[in-house]
CSV table of C-alpha atoms in Angstrom, one decimal:
chain,number,residue,atom,x,y,z
A,1,TYR,CA,19.3,6.6,-6.9
A,2,ASP,CA,18.6,5.3,-10.4
A,3,TYR,CA,16.3,2.5,-9.3
A,4,ASP,CA,13.5,2.3,-11.8
A,5,ILE,CA,10.3,0.9,-10.3
A,6,SER,CA,9.1,-0.2,-13.8
A,7,SER,CA,12.2,-2.4,-14.4
A,8,ASP,CA,11.7,-4.4,-11.2
A,9,ASP,CA,10.2,-7.7,-12.4
A,10,GLY,CA,9.6,-8.7,-8.8
A,11,ALA,CA,7.3,-5.8,-8.2
A,12,ALA,CA,5.6,-5.6,-11.6
A,13,ALA,CA,2.0,-5.5,-10.4
A,14,ALA,CA,2.7,-3.0,-7.6
A,15,SER,CA,4.7,-0.8,-9.9
A,16,ASP,CA,2.0,-0.8,-12.5
A,17,ARG,CA,-0.5,0.4,-9.9
A,18,VAL,CA,1.9,3.1,-8.8
A,19,MET,CA,2.4,4.4,-12.3
A,20,GLU,CA,-1.4,4.5,-12.7
A,21,LEU,CA,-1.6,6.7,-9.6
A,22,ILE,CA,1.1,8.9,-10.9
A,23,ASP,CA,-0.6,9.2,-14.3
A,24,ARG,CA,-3.9,10.1,-12.6
A,25,TYR,CA,-2.7,12.7,-10.1
A,26,VAL,CA,0.7,14.1,-11.0
A,27,PRO,CA,0.6,17.0,-13.5
A,28,GLU,CA,2.0,16.4,-17.0
A,29,LYS,CA,5.7,16.9,-17.5
A,30,HIS,CA,6.2,17.2,-13.7
A,31,THR,CA,9.5,15.9,-12.3
A,32,ALA,CA,7.7,13.7,-9.8
A,33,ARG,CA,6.3,11.6,-12.7
A,34,ALA,CA,9.7,9.9,-13.1
A,35,ASN,CA,9.9,6.2,-12.6
A,36,THR,CA,13.1,6.7,-10.7
A,37,GLY,CA,11.9,9.5,-8.5
A,38,SER,CA,11.3,9.4,-4.7
A,39,LEU,CA,7.5,9.8,-5.1
A,40,ALA,CA,7.4,6.6,-7.2
A,41,LYS,CA,9.5,4.8,-4.6
A,42,LEU,CA,7.4,6.1,-1.7
A,43,LEU,CA,4.2,4.9,-3.4
A,44,LEU,CA,5.7,1.5,-4.2
A,45,TRP,CA,6.7,1.2,-0.6
A,46,ILE,CA,3.1,1.9,0.4
A,47,GLU,CA,1.8,-0.6,-2.1
A,48,GLU,CA,4.0,-3.3,-0.6
A,49,ARG,CA,3.4,-2.4,3.0
A,50,ALA,CA,1.0,0.3,4.4
A,51,LEU,CA,2.8,3.0,6.4
A,52,LEU,CA,2.1,3.5,10.1
A,53,THR,CA,0.7,7.0,10.5
A,54,ASP,CA,-0.1,9.3,13.4
A,55,ASP,CA,-3.7,8.1,13.1
A,56,ASP,CA,-2.5,4.6,13.9
A,57,ASP,CA,-0.6,5.8,17.0
A,58,ASP,CA,-2.8,5.7,20.0
A,59,ASP,CA,-0.1,6.0,22.6
A,60,ASP,CA,0.2,9.2,24.5
A,61,ASP,CA,3.8,8.5,25.6
A,62,ASP,CA,7.0,9.7,23.9
A,63,GLU,CA,7.6,6.5,22.0
A,64,ALA,CA,7.3,7.0,18.3
A,65,SER,CA,5.5,4.5,16.2
A,66,ALA,CA,4.4,6.6,13.2
A,67,GLU,CA,6.6,6.5,10.1
A,68,VAL,CA,7.9,9.6,8.3
A,69,LEU,CA,9.7,9.8,4.9
A,70,CYS,CA,13.3,10.7,5.5
A,71,HIS,CA,16.0,11.2,2.9
A,72,GLN,CA,19.6,10.1,3.8
A,73,SER,CA,20.8,13.6,4.6
A,74,ASP,CA,17.6,14.2,6.7
A,75,TYR,CA,18.2,11.1,8.7
A,76,ILE,CA,21.8,12.1,9.5
A,77,SER,CA,20.7,15.6,10.5
A,78,MET,CA,18.0,14.2,12.8
A,79,SER,CA,20.4,11.8,14.3
A,80,LEU,CA,22.8,14.6,15.1
A,81,MET,CA,20.1,16.7,16.7
A,82,HIS,CA,18.3,14.0,18.6
A,83,GLU,CA,21.1,11.7,19.9
A,84,GLY,CA,20.5,9.1,17.3
A,85,LEU,CA,17.1,7.8,16.1
A,86,ASP,CA,17.2,4.3,17.6
A,87,SER,CA,15.6,5.3,20.9
A,88,GLY,CA,12.1,5.6,19.4
A,89,LYS,CA,11.7,9.2,20.5
A,90,LYS,CA,9.4,11.3,18.5
A,91,CYS,CA,11.0,14.1,16.4
A,92,THR,CA,10.1,16.1,13.4
A,93,VAL,CA,11.9,15.7,10.1
A,94,THR,CA,13.4,18.8,8.4
A,95,SER,CA,14.4,18.3,4.7
A,96,ASP,CA,15.5,20.6,1.9
A,97,TRP,CA,14.4,21.9,-1.5
A,98,HIS,CA,16.9,19.7,-3.4
A,99,ASN,CA,16.1,16.3,-1.8
A,100,CYS,CA,12.3,17.0,-1.9
A,101,LEU,CA,12.2,18.0,-5.6
A,102,LYS,CA,11.4,14.5,-7.0
A,103,LEU,CA,9.1,13.8,-4.1
A,104,GLY,CA,6.8,16.4,-5.5
A,105,TYR,CA,7.6,19.4,-3.5
A,106,ASP,CA,6.7,22.7,-5.3
A,107,VAL,CA,10.1,24.6,-5.4
A,108,ARG,CA,8.5,27.7,-6.9
A,109,GLU,CA,5.7,28.0,-4.2
A,110,ARG,CA,7.9,26.3,-1.6
A,111,GLU,CA,5.2,24.0,-0.3
A,112,PHE,CA,3.8,20.5,-0.8
A,113,PRO,CA,1.1,20.9,-3.5
A,114,SER,CA,-2.5,20.0,-3.1
A,115,TRP,CA,-2.4,17.3,-5.8
A,116,MET,CA,0.2,15.5,-3.7
A,117,ARG,CA,-1.9,15.4,-0.6
A,118,THR,CA,-4.9,14.2,-2.8
A,119,LEU,CA,-2.8,11.5,-4.3
A,120,LEU,CA,-1.6,10.2,-1.0
A,121,GLU,CA,-5.0,10.3,0.7
A,122,GLU,CA,-7.3,9.2,-2.1
A,123,GLY,CA,-5.0,7.2,-4.2
A,124,ALA,CA,-2.6,5.6,-1.7
A,125,GLY,CA,-4.9,5.5,1.3
A,126,VAL,CA,-2.8,7.5,3.6
A,127,PRO,CA,-5.4,9.2,6.0
A,128,ASN,CA,-3.1,12.1,7.0
A,129,PRO,CA,-0.6,12.8,4.3
A,130,ASP,CA,1.2,15.5,6.2
A,131,SER,CA,2.1,13.0,8.9
A,132,ILE,CA,4.4,11.0,6.6
A,133,LEU,CA,6.0,14.0,4.9
A,134,PRO,CA,8.9,16.2,6.3
A,135,ALA,CA,7.5,18.8,8.7
A,136,ALA,CA,9.7,21.6,7.2
A,137,VAL,CA,11.6,22.0,3.9
A,138,VAL,CA,14.3,24.6,4.0
A,139,SER,CA,16.8,26.1,1.5
A,140,PRO,CA,20.0,24.1,1.1
A,141,GLY,CA,22.5,25.8,3.4
A,142,GLU,CA,19.9,27.4,5.6
A,143,PRO,CA,20.5,26.9,9.4
A,144,PHE,CA,17.7,25.0,11.1
A,145,GLY,CA,19.0,23.3,14.2
A,146,ALA,CA,21.9,22.6,16.6
A,147,ILE,CA,23.8,19.5,17.4
A,148,SER,CA,22.8,17.5,20.5
A,149,PRO,CA,25.3,18.1,23.3
A,150,ALA,CA,25.5,14.3,23.8
A,151,VAL,CA,26.4,13.7,20.1
A,152,ALA,CA,28.9,16.6,20.2
A,153,SER,CA,30.6,15.1,23.2
A,154,ARG,CA,30.6,11.5,21.7
A,155,TYR,CA,32.3,12.6,18.5
A,156,GLY,CA,34.5,15.4,19.9
A,157,LEU,CA,32.7,18.1,18.1
A,158,SER,CA,32.0,21.7,19.2
A,159,SER,CA,28.7,22.1,21.0
A,160,ASN,CA,28.2,25.2,18.8
A,161,VAL,CA,27.8,23.1,15.6
A,162,VAL,CA,24.9,24.4,13.5
A,163,LEU,CA,23.0,22.1,11.1
A,164,VAL,CA,22.0,23.5,7.7
A,165,GLY,CA,19.8,22.3,4.9
A,166,GLY,CA,21.3,19.6,2.8
A,167,THR,CA,21.5,19.0,-0.9
A,168,THR,CA,21.9,16.1,-3.3
A,169,ASP,CA,25.3,14.5,-4.2
A,170,SER,CA,25.2,15.8,-7.8
A,171,ASN,CA,24.3,19.3,-6.7
A,172,ALA,CA,27.1,19.3,-4.1
A,173,ALA,CA,29.4,18.3,-6.9
A,174,PHE,CA,28.2,21.4,-8.8
A,175,PHE,CA,29.1,23.6,-5.9
A,176,ALA,CA,32.5,22.0,-5.6
A,177,ALA,CA,33.3,22.6,-9.3
A,178,ALA,CA,31.6,26.0,-9.8
A,179,GLY,CA,31.6,27.5,-6.3
A,180,ALA,CA,28.6,28.6,-4.2
A,181,ARG,CA,27.9,31.8,-6.1
A,182,PRO,CA,28.4,31.2,-9.9
A,183,GLU,CA,26.9,33.3,-12.7
A,184,ALA,CA,24.0,32.1,-14.9
A,185,GLY,CA,25.3,30.1,-17.8
A,186,THR,CA,27.8,28.2,-15.6
A,187,ALA,CA,27.5,24.4,-16.2
A,188,VAL,CA,29.1,21.3,-14.7
A,189,THR,CA,29.3,17.9,-16.5
A,190,SER,CA,30.2,14.9,-14.4
A,191,LEU,CA,31.9,12.2,-16.4
A,192,GLY,CA,31.7,9.3,-14.0
A,193,SER,CA,30.1,5.9,-14.5
A,194,THR,CA,27.1,7.9,-15.8
A,195,LEU,CA,26.8,11.4,-17.3
A,196,ALA,CA,25.2,14.2,-15.2
A,197,MET,CA,24.8,17.7,-16.5
A,198,LYS,CA,23.6,20.9,-14.7
A,199,MET,CA,23.5,24.5,-15.8
A,200,LEU,CA,22.6,27.6,-13.8
A,201,SER,CA,19.6,29.3,-15.5
A,202,GLY,CA,17.6,32.4,-15.0
A,203,ALA,CA,14.5,30.5,-15.9
A,204,PHE,CA,12.7,27.4,-14.5
A,205,VAL,CA,12.4,24.5,-16.9
A,206,GLU,CA,10.9,21.1,-16.5
A,207,ASP,CA,9.9,18.1,-18.6
A,208,ALA,CA,9.7,14.7,-17.1
A,209,GLY,CA,9.3,13.2,-20.5
A,210,ARG,CA,12.9,14.3,-21.3
A,211,GLY,CA,14.3,13.8,-17.8
A,212,VAL,CA,14.7,17.5,-17.2
A,213,TYR,CA,14.2,19.2,-13.9
A,214,SER,CA,15.1,22.4,-12.1
A,215,HIS,CA,16.5,22.7,-8.6
A,216,ARG,CA,15.9,26.1,-6.9
A,217,PHE,CA,19.3,27.6,-6.3
A,218,PRO,CA,20.0,28.8,-2.8
A,219,ARG,CA,19.9,32.6,-2.3
A,220,PHE,CA,22.3,33.1,0.6
A,221,GLY,CA,21.3,35.8,3.0
A,222,SER,CA,18.2,36.8,1.0
A,223,SER,CA,14.5,36.8,2.1
A,224,ASP,CA,11.6,34.9,0.7
A,225,ASP,CA,10.4,38.2,-0.8
A,226,ASP,CA,13.4,38.3,-3.2
A,227,GLU,CA,13.0,37.9,-7.0
A,228,ASP,CA,12.5,34.5,-8.4
A,229,GLY,CA,16.2,33.9,-8.4
A,230,LEU,CA,18.3,31.2,-10.3
A,231,TRP,CA,17.6,27.6,-11.1
A,232,LEU,CA,20.0,24.7,-11.4
A,233,VAL,CA,18.6,22.9,-14.4
A,234,GLY,CA,19.7,19.6,-15.9
A,235,GLY,CA,19.4,15.9,-16.0
A,236,ALA,CA,21.4,12.7,-15.6
A,237,SER,CA,22.0,10.1,-18.4
A,238,ASN,CA,22.7,6.5,-18.0
A,239,VAL,CA,25.5,6.7,-20.6
A,240,GLY,CA,29.0,7.3,-19.2
A,241,CYS,CA,32.4,5.9,-18.5
A,242,ALA,CA,31.1,2.6,-17.1
A,243,VAL,CA,30.8,1.4,-20.7
A,244,LEU,CA,34.6,1.8,-21.1
A,245,ARG,CA,35.1,-0.8,-18.4
A,246,GLN,CA,32.4,-3.0,-19.8
A,247,GLU,CA,34.3,-3.0,-23.1
A,248,GLY,CA,37.6,-3.9,-21.5
A,249,PHE,CA,39.5,-0.6,-21.8
A,250,THR,CA,42.3,-0.3,-19.1
A,251,ASN,CA,43.6,3.0,-17.8
A,252,GLU,CA,46.8,2.5,-19.8
A,253,GLU,CA,45.0,1.7,-23.0
A,254,LEU,CA,42.7,4.7,-22.6
A,255,ALA,CA,45.7,7.0,-22.1
A,256,GLU,CA,47.6,5.5,-25.1
A,257,LEU,CA,44.7,5.4,-27.5
A,258,SER,CA,43.4,8.9,-26.6
A,259,ALA,CA,46.7,10.4,-27.4
A,260,GLU,CA,46.4,9.0,-30.9
A,261,ILE,CA,42.8,10.4,-31.5
A,262,ASP,CA,42.5,13.7,-33.4
A,263,PRO,CA,39.9,15.7,-31.4
A,264,ILE,CA,38.9,17.8,-34.4
A,265,SER,CA,38.0,14.8,-36.6
A,266,ASP,CA,34.6,13.0,-36.4
A,267,SER,CA,34.1,9.3,-36.1
A,268,PRO,CA,31.9,7.9,-38.9
A,269,LEU,CA,30.2,5.6,-36.3
A,270,SER,CA,27.1,6.8,-34.4
A,271,TYR,CA,26.8,5.1,-30.9
A,272,TYR,CA,24.5,5.5,-28.0
A,273,PRO,CA,26.8,3.9,-25.4
A,274,LEU,CA,24.5,2.6,-22.6
A,275,THR,CA,25.7,-0.4,-20.6
A,276,LYS,CA,22.2,-1.8,-20.4
A,277,LYS,CA,18.6,-1.0,-21.4
A,278,GLY,CA,17.0,2.2,-20.1
A,279,GLU,CA,17.7,5.9,-20.4
A,280,ARG,CA,16.8,8.9,-18.1
A,281,PHE,CA,18.0,12.0,-20.1
A,282,PRO,CA,18.0,13.6,-22.6
A,283,VAL,CA,14.9,11.4,-23.0
A,284,ALA,CA,13.3,9.3,-20.3
A,285,ASP,CA,12.9,5.9,-22.0
A,286,SER,CA,13.0,2.7,-20.0
A,287,ALA,CA,13.1,0.7,-23.2
A,288,LYS,CA,16.0,2.5,-24.9
A,289,GLN,CA,18.7,0.0,-26.0
A,290,PRO,CA,22.5,0.4,-26.2
A,291,VAL,CA,24.0,1.1,-29.6
A,292,LEU,CA,27.6,-0.1,-29.9
A,293,THR,CA,27.6,-1.5,-33.4
A,294,PRO,CA,29.1,-1.8,-35.9
A,295,LYS,CA,32.2,-2.6,-33.9
A,296,PRO,CA,35.5,-1.9,-35.7
A,297,ASP,CA,38.6,-4.1,-35.3
A,298,ASP,CA,40.7,-1.1,-34.5
A,299,ARG,CA,40.5,-0.3,-30.7
A,300,LYS,CA,41.4,3.4,-31.3
A,301,GLU,CA,38.5,3.8,-33.7
A,302,TYR,CA,36.2,2.0,-31.2
A,303,LEU,CA,37.2,4.3,-28.4
A,304,HIS,CA,36.9,7.4,-30.6
A,305,ALA,CA,33.3,6.4,-31.4
A,306,ILE,CA,32.4,5.7,-27.8
A,307,LEU,CA,33.8,9.0,-26.5
A,308,GLN,CA,32.1,10.9,-29.3
A,309,GLY,CA,28.8,9.1,-28.5
A,310,ILE,CA,29.0,10.2,-24.8
A,311,GLY,CA,29.9,13.7,-25.9
A,312,ASP,CA,26.9,13.8,-28.3
A,313,VAL,CA,24.6,13.0,-25.4
A,314,GLU,CA,26.1,15.9,-23.5
A,315,ARG,CA,25.6,18.2,-26.5
A,316,ASP,CA,22.0,17.1,-27.1
A,317,GLY,CA,21.3,17.5,-23.4
A,318,PHE,CA,22.4,21.2,-23.3
A,319,ARG,CA,20.5,21.7,-26.6
A,320,ILE,CA,17.3,20.4,-25.1
A,321,LEU,CA,17.7,22.6,-22.0
A,322,GLY,CA,17.9,25.6,-24.3
A,323,GLU,CA,14.9,24.5,-26.3
A,324,LEU,CA,12.9,24.2,-23.1
A,325,GLY,CA,13.7,27.7,-22.1
A,326,ALA,CA,16.9,27.7,-20.1
A,327,SER,CA,18.5,31.2,-19.9
A,328,PRO,CA,21.0,31.6,-21.3
A,329,THR,CA,20.2,29.2,-24.1
A,330,ASP,CA,23.7,27.7,-24.1
A,331,PRO,CA,26.3,27.4,-21.3
A,332,THR,CA,29.1,29.9,-21.3
A,333,ILE,CA,31.5,27.6,-19.4
A,334,VAL,CA,31.3,23.8,-18.7
A,335,TRP,CA,33.4,22.6,-15.8
A,336,SER,CA,34.2,18.9,-16.1
A,337,CYS,CA,34.6,16.6,-13.2
A,338,GLY,CA,34.7,12.8,-12.7
A,339,GLY,CA,37.2,10.3,-14.0
A,340,GLY,CA,36.6,11.3,-17.7
A,341,SER,CA,37.7,14.9,-17.0
A,342,LYS,CA,41.3,13.7,-16.8
A,343,ASN,CA,41.3,13.1,-20.6
A,344,ASP,CA,42.6,16.2,-22.3
A,345,MET,CA,41.8,15.0,-25.8
A,346,TRP,CA,38.2,14.3,-24.8
A,347,ILE,CA,37.8,17.8,-23.3
A,348,SER,CA,38.9,19.3,-26.6
A,349,MET,CA,36.6,17.0,-28.6
A,350,ARG,CA,33.6,17.9,-26.3
A,351,GLU,CA,34.3,21.6,-26.6
A,352,ARG,CA,34.4,21.4,-30.4
A,353,ARG,CA,31.1,19.5,-30.6
A,354,LEU,CA,29.4,21.7,-28.0
A,355,ARG,CA,30.4,24.8,-30.0
A,356,GLU,CA,29.2,23.3,-33.3
A,357,GLY,CA,25.9,22.2,-31.8
A,358,GLY,CA,25.2,25.4,-29.7
A,359,GLN,CA,23.3,28.5,-30.8
A,360,GLN,CA,25.9,30.9,-29.4
A,361,GLY,CA,29.1,29.0,-30.1
A,362,GLY,CA,31.4,30.5,-27.4
A,363,VAL,CA,31.3,27.8,-24.8
A,364,GLU,CA,34.5,26.9,-23.0
A,365,VAL,CA,35.1,23.4,-21.5
A,366,ARG,CA,37.6,23.2,-18.6
A,367,ARG,CA,38.6,20.7,-16.0
A,368,ALA,CA,37.3,21.6,-12.5
A,369,LYS,CA,39.9,22.0,-9.8
A,370,ASN,CA,37.6,20.7,-7.0
A,371,THR,CA,35.1,17.9,-7.7
A,372,GLU,CA,34.4,16.2,-4.4
A,373,ALA,CA,30.7,16.4,-3.3
A,374,SER,CA,31.9,16.7,0.3
A,375,TYR,CA,33.9,19.9,-0.6
A,376,GLY,CA,30.8,21.3,-2.3
A,377,ALA,CA,28.7,20.6,0.8
A,378,ALA,CA,31.2,22.4,2.9
A,379,LEU,CA,31.1,25.4,0.5
A,380,LEU,CA,27.3,25.4,0.7
A,381,ALA,CA,27.3,25.5,4.5
A,382,ALA,CA,30.1,28.1,4.7
A,383,ALA,CA,28.3,30.4,2.2
A,384,SER,CA,25.3,30.7,4.6
A,385,PHE,CA,27.5,32.4,7.2
A,386,GLU,CA,29.3,34.8,5.0
A,387,ASP,CA,28.7,38.5,5.5
């Protein structure tokens, strides 16, 4: 998911050509300009091996030879609907707003934009761009098909199973922590190997140069004519808890040293605790280097500085969302999930620094009760069928 085509030395020439196409055709600050986005990966694939399109398929039988872009969740859904995809039978691909965002899908107009078709046809040499893109893009949670009777029988499922639009893993984690119907200003920070932040906003914000994007939030039971709705804005940093393992901290040491750290005191050290070169958010910079020096002899001081550094990236991330126009400017509540959310001292430290760095100052930071993406996906599906 964080594969950066510009950092792959084995595909340097091809990735350079891809980025030239993106610079030429993709609008400034658009999410699809990201080196790690699915559009960049699709174009790199085409550079390395031309896709087989409908124009290349001269057969009139039911055997499929044309290739269509398919996200992981799309593939699973199609498999459930069409008794698996190994038979070669032709089928259309249905995707969702969230998975298609970084492909270039226009989540405001709810269509693939004209610049994307021009890019694929003129720039990448795809004669019929629509033939390689999902045929339909629906709201996450929106019903769009039914399970195949054969698949239902094979896995012991009800033949009445309905398939709904999917989402991304980080968005599903947001639903798990915040529920399917949160208020604007609700935010979720995932403190796993990396740091992911999302906040529900009343305004759309986007800036690929800072790694910021907006997912259209599902409007359960509403029509396409409703008001613009809410946006799940945010970004994902490469800093996170992986650096703690890299620096040799055990679970026991983390618990013992954290208990000795005063969450209301600042470390004099200023770190940017990446595990390797490259950052996605709050600034997209493939050349950004880790900063973990000077390194004190005291392990408690070292841990204090690392946790503060990760927290500062979170603080700066929310600040940038506000500067770009997120509404409200600051989160009102931040639900914490991931391994780092188990650290009570760190929750207190992050809350203090968020309040000091925010414009409104009243944010609360709490540990989420539910954090599994699978739980969030289930909430998303269930919300579509609520009265």
